[in-house]
Coordinates of N, CA and C in Angstrom, one line a residue:
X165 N -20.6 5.3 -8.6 CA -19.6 4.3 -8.2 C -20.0 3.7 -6.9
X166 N -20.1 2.4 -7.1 CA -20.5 1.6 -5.5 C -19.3 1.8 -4.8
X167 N -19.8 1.7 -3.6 CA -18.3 1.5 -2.4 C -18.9 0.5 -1.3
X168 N -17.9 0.5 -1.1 CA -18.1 -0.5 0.0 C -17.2 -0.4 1.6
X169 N -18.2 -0.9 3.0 CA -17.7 -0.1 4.1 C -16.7 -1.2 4.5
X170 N -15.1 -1.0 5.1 CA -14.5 -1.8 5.1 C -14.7 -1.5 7.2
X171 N -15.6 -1.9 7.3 CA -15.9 -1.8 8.7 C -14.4 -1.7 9.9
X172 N -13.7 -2.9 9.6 CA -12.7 -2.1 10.7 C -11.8 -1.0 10.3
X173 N -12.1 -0.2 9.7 CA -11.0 1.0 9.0 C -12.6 1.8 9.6
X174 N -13.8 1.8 9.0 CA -14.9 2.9 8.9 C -14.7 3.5 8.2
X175 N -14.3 3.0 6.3 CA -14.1 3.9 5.6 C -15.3 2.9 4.7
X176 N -15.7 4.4 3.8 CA -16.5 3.4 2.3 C -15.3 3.6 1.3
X177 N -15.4 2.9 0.9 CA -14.2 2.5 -0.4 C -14.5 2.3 -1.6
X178 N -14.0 2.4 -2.7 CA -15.1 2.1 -3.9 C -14.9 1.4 -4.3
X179 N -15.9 0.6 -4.9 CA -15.1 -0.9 -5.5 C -14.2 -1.1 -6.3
X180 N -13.8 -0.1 -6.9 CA -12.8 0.2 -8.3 C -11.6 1.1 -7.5
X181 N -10.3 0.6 -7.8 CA -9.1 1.6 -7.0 C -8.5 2.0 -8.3
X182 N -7.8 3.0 -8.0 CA -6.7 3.6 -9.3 C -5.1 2.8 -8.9
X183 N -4.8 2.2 -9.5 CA -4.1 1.3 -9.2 C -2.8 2.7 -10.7
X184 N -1.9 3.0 -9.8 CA -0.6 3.8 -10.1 C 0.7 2.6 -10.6
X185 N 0.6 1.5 -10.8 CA 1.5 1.0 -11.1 C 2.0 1.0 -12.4
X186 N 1.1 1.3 -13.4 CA 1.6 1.6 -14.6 C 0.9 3.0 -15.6
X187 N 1.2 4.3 -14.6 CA 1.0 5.6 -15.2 C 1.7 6.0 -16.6
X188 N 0.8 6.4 -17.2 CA 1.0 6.7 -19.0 C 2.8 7.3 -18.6
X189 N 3.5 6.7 -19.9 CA 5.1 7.5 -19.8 C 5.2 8.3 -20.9
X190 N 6.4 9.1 -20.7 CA 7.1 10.1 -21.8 C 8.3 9.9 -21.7
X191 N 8.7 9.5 -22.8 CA 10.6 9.6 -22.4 C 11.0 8.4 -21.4
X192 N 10.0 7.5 -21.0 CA 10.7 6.9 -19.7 C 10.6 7.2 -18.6
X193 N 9.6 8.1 -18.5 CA 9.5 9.0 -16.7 C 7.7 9.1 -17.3
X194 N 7.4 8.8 -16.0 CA 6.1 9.2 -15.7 C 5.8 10.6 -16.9
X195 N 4.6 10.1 -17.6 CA 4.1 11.7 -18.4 C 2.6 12.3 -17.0
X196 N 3.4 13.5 -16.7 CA 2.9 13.9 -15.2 C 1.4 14.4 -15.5
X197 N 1.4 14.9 -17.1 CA -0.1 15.6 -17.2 C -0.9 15.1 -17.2
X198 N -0.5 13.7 -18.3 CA -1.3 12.3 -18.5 C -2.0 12.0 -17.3
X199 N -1.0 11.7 -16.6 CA -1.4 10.9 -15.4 C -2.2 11.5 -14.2
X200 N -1.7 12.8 -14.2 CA -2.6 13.8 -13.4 C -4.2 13.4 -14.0
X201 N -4.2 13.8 -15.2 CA -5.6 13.9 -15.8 C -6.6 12.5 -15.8
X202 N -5.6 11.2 -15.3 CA -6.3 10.1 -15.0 C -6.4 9.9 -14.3
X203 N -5.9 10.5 -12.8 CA -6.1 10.3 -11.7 C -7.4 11.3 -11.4
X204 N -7.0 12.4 -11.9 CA -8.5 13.3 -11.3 C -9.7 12.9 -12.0
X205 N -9.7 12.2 -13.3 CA -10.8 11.7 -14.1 C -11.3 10.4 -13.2
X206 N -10.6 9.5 -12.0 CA -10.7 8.4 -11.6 C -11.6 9.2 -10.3
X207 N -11.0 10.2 -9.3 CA -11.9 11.0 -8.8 C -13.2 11.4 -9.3
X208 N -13.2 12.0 -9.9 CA -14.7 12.5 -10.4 C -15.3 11.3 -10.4
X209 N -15.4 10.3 -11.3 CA -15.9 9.2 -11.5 C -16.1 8.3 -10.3
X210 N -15.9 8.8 -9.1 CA -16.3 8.5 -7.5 C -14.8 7.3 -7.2
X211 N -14.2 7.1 -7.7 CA -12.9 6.1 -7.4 C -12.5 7.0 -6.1
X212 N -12.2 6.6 -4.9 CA -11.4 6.9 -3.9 C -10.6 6.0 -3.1
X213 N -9.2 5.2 -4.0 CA -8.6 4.2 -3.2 C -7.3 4.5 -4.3
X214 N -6.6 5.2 -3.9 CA -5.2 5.1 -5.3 C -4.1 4.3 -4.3
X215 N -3.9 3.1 -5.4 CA -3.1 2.4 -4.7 C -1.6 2.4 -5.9
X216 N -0.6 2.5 -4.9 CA 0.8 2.5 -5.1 C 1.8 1.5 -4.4
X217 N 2.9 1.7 -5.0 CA 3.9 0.4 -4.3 C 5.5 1.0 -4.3
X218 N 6.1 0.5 -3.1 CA 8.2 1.0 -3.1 C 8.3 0.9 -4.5
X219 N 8.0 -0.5 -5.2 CA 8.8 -0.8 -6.4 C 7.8 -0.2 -7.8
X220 N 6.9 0.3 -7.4 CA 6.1 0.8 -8.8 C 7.0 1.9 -9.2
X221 N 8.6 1.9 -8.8 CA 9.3 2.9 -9.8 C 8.9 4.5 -9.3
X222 N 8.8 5.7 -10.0 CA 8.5 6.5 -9.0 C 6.7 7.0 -8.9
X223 N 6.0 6.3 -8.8 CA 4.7 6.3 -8.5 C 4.8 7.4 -7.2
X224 N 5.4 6.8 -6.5 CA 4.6 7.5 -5.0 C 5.0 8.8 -5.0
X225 N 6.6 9.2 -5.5 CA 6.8 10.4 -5.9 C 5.7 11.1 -6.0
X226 N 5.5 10.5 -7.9 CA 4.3 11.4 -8.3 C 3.1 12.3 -7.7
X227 N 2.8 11.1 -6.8 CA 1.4 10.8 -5.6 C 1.9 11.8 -5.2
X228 N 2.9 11.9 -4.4 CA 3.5 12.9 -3.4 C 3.3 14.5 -3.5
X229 N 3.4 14.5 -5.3 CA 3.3 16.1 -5.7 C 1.7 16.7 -5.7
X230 N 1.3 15.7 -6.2 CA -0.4 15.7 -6.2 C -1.3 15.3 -5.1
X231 N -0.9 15.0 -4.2 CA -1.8 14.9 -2.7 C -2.2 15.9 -2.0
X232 N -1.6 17.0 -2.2 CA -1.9 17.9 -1.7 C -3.4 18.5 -1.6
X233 N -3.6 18.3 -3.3 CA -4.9 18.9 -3.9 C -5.8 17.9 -4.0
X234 N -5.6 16.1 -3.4 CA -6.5 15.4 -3.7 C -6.7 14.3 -2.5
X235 N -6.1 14.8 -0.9 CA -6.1 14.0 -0.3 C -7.2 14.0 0.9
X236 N -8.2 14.7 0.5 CA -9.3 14.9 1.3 C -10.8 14.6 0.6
X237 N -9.9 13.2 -0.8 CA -11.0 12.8 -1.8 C -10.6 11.7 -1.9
X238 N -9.4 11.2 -1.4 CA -9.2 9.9 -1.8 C -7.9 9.4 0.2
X239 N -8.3 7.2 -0.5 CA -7.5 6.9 0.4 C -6.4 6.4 -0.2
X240 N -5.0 6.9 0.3 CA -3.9 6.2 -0.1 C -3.7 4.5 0.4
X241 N -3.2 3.7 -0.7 CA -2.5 2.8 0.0 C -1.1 2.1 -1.0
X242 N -0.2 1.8 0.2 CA 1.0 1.7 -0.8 C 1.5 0.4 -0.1
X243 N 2.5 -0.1 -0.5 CA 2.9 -1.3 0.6 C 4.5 -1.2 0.4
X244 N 5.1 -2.4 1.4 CA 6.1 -2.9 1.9 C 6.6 -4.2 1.6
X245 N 7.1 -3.8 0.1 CA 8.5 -5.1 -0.6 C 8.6 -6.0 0.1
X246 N 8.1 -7.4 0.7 CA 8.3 -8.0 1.2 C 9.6 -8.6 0.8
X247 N 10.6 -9.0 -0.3 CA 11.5 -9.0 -1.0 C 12.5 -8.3 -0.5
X248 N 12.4 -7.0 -0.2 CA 13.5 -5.8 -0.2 C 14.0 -6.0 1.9
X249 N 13.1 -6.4 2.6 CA 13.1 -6.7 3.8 C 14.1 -8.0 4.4
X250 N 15.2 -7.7 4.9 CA 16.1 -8.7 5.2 C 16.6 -8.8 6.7
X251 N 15.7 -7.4 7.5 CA 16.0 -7.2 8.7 C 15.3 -6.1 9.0
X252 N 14.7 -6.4 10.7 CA 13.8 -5.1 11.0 C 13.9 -3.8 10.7
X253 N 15.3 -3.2 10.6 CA 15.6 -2.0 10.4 C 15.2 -1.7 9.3
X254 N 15.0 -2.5 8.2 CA 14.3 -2.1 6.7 C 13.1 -1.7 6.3
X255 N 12.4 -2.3 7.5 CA 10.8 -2.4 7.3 C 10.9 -0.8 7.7
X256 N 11.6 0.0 8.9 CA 11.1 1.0 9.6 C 12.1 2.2 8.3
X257 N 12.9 1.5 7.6 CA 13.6 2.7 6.5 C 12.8 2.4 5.1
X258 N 12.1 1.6 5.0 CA 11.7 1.9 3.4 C 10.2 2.6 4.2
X259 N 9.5 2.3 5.3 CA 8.2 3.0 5.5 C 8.7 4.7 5.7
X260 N 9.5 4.9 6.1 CA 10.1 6.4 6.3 C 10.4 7.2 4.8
X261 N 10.6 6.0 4.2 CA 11.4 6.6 2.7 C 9.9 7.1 2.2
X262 N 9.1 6.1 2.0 CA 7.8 6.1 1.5 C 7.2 7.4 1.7
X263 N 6.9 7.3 3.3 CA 6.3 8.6 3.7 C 6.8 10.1 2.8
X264 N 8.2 9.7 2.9 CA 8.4 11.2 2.6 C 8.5 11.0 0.8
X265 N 8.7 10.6 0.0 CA 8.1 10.2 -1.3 C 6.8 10.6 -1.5
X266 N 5.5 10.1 -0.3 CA 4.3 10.3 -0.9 C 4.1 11.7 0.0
X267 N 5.1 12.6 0.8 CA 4.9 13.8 1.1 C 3.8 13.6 1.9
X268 N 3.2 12.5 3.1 CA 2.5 12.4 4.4 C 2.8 11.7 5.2
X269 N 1.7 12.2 6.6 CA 2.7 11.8 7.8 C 2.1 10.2 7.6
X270 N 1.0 10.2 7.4 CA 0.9 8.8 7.8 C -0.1 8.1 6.4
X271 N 0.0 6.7 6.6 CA -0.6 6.2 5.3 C -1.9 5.2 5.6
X272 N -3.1 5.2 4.5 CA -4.1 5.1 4.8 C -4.2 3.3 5.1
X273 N -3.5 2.6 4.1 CA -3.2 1.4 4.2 C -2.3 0.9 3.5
X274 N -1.6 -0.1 4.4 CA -0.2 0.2 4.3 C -0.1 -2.1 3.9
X275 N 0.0 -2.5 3.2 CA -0.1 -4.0 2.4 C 1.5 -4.2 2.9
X276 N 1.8 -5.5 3.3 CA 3.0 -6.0 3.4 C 2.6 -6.8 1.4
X277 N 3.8 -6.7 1.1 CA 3.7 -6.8 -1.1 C 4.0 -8.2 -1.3
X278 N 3.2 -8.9 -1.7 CA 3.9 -10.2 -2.2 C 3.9 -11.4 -1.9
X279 N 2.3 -11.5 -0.6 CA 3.0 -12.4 0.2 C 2.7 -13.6 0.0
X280 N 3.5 -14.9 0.5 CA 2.9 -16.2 0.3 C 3.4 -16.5 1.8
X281 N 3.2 -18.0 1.9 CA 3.1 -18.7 3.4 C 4.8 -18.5 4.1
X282 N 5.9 -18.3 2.8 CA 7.1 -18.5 3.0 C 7.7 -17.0 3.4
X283 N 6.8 -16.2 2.1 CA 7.5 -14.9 3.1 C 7.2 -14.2 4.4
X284 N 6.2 -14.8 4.6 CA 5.3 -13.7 5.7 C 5.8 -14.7 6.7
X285 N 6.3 -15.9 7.0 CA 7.1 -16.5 7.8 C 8.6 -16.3 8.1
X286 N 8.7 -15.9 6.9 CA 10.6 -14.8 7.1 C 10.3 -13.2 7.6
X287 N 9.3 -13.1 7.5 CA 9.1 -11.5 7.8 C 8.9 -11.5 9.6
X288 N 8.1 -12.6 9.8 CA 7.6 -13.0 11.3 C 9.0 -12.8 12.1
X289 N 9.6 -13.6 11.5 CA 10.9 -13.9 12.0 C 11.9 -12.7 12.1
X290 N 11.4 -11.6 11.4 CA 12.2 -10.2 11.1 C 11.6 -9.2 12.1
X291 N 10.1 -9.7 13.0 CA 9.4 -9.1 13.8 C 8.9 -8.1 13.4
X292 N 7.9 -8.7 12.0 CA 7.0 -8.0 11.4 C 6.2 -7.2 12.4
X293 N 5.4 -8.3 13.3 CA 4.6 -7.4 14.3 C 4.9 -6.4 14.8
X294 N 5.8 -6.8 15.5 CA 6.6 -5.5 16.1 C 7.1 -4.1 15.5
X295 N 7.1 -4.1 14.2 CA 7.1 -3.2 13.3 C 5.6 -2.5 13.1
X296 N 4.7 -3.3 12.1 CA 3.4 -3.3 12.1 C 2.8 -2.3 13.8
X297 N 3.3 -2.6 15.1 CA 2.4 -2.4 16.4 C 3.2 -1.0 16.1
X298 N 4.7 -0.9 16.2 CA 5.1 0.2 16.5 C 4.8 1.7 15.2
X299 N 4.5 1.1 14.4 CA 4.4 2.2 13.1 C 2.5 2.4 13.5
X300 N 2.4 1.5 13.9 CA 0.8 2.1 13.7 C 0.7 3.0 15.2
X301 N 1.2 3.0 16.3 CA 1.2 3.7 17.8 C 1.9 4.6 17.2
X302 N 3.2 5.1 16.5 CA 3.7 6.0 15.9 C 2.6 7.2 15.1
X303 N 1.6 6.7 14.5 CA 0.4 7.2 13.5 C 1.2 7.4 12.4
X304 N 2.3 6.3 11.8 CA 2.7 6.6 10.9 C 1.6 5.4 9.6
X305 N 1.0 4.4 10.0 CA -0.1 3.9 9.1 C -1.1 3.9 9.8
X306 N -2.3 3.8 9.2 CA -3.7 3.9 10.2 C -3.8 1.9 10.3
X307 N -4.0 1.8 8.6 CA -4.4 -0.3 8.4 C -3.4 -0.7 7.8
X308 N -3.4 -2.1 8.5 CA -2.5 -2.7 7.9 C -3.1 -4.3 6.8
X309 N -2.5 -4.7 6.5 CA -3.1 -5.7 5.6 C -1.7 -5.9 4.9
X310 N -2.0 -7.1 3.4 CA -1.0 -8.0 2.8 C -1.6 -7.8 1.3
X311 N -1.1 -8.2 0.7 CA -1.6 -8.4 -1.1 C -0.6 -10.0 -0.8
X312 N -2.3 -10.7 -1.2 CA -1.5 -12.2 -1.1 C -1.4 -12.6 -2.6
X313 N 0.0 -13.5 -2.9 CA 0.4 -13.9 -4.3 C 0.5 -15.7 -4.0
X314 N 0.0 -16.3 -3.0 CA 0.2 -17.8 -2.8 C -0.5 -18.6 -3.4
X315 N -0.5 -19.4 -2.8 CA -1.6 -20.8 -3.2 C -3.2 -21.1 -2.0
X316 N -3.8 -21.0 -3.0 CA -4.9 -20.9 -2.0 C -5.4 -22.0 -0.5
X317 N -4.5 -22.8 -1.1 CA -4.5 -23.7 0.4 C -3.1 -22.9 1.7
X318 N -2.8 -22.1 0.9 CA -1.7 -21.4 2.5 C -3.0 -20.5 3.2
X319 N -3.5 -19.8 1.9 CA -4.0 -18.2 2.1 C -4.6 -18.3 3.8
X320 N -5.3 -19.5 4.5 CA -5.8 -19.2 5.8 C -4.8 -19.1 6.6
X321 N -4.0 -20.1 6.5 CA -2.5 -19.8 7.5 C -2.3 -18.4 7.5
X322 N -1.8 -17.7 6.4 CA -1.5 -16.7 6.3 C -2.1 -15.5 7.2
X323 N -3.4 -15.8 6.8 CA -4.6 -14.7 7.2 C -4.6 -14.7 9.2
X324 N -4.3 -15.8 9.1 CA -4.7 -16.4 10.9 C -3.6 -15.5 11.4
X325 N -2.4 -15.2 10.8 CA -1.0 -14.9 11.6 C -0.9 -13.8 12.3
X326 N -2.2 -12.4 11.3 CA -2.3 -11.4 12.9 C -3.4 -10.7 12.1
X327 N -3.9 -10.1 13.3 CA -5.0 -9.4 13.0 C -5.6 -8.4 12.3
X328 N -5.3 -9.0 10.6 CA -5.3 -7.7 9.2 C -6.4 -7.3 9.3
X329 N -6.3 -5.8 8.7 CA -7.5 -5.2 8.6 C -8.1 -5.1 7.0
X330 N -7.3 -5.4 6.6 CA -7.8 -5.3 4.6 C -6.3 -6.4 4.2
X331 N -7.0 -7.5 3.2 CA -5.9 -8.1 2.2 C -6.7 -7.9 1.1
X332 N -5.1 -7.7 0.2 CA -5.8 -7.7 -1.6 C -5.3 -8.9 -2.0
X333 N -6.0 -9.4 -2.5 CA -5.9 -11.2 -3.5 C -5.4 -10.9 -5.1
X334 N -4.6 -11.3 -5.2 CA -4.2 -10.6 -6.6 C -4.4 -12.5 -7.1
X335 N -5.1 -12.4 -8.4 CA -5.4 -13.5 -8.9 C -5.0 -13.5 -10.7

């Protein structure tokens, strides 16, 4: 598996992530064996980036039960509903919720979800930064970064607004 060094983190990363957003089901609930078995088959295979989300339903749960045995092989990252945020206090209770969901103190990289030019300027205004400075001094996330969903003539604006350490481009 190639990886690649995301220099301001100093991690190698693989180019391929296990993306938890849509784990095999049973019944309507995560099938835990399934998914166990594709997540450890994503390990072996040198994958070390399992990315999760608040709204991937109970993903991070799952994560939460199985970290234990696989968090010293891989990097978490999950993000922050840009949607579900209507006031600072939200940002600091769904990252709390998360933590204890994925059962650790702190998270490898942590994506504000969804963003375009309009939300990440309502989030500004909700004193994203100020969140973002205080949860990372807390050592409750190490990076921070965005999964951008805009138009590619905002995406610089966006980028310029503070100093990310990883964005994912969902295209």
């Amino acid at each position: 598996m190639q990886k690649r060094l995301i220099e301001k983190a100093g991690d190698e990363i693989s180019t391929l992530g296990f993306g938890a957003m849509r784990l095999p089901l049973k019944n309507g609930k995560i099938d835990r064996i399934k998914a166990k078995e594709l997540i450890y088959h994503a390990i072996d295979n040198g994958i070390n980036l399992i990315d999760t989300a608040y709204l991937y339903g109970d993903s991070e749960s799952f994560l939460g039960e199985i970290l234990p045995e696989i968090k010293s092989k891989v990097k978490i990252c999950t993000k922050l509903p840009a949607i579900n945020v209507r006031k600072y206090e939200d940002m600091e209770k769904i990252l709390d919720e998360q933590l204890k969901r994925l059962q650790i103190d702190c998270i490898d990289y942590y994506l504000i979800h969804a963003v375009d030019l309009k939300a990440i300027n309502r989030l500004f205004k909700r004193d994203l930064i100020k969140f973002i400075n205080k949860a990372k001094n807390d050592g409750k996330i190490k990076h921070i970064g965005f999964s951008y969903h805009g138009p590619k003539e905002e995406f610089e604006i966006v980028l310029e607004g503070y100093d990310w350490d990883v964005v994912m481009i969902i295209s």
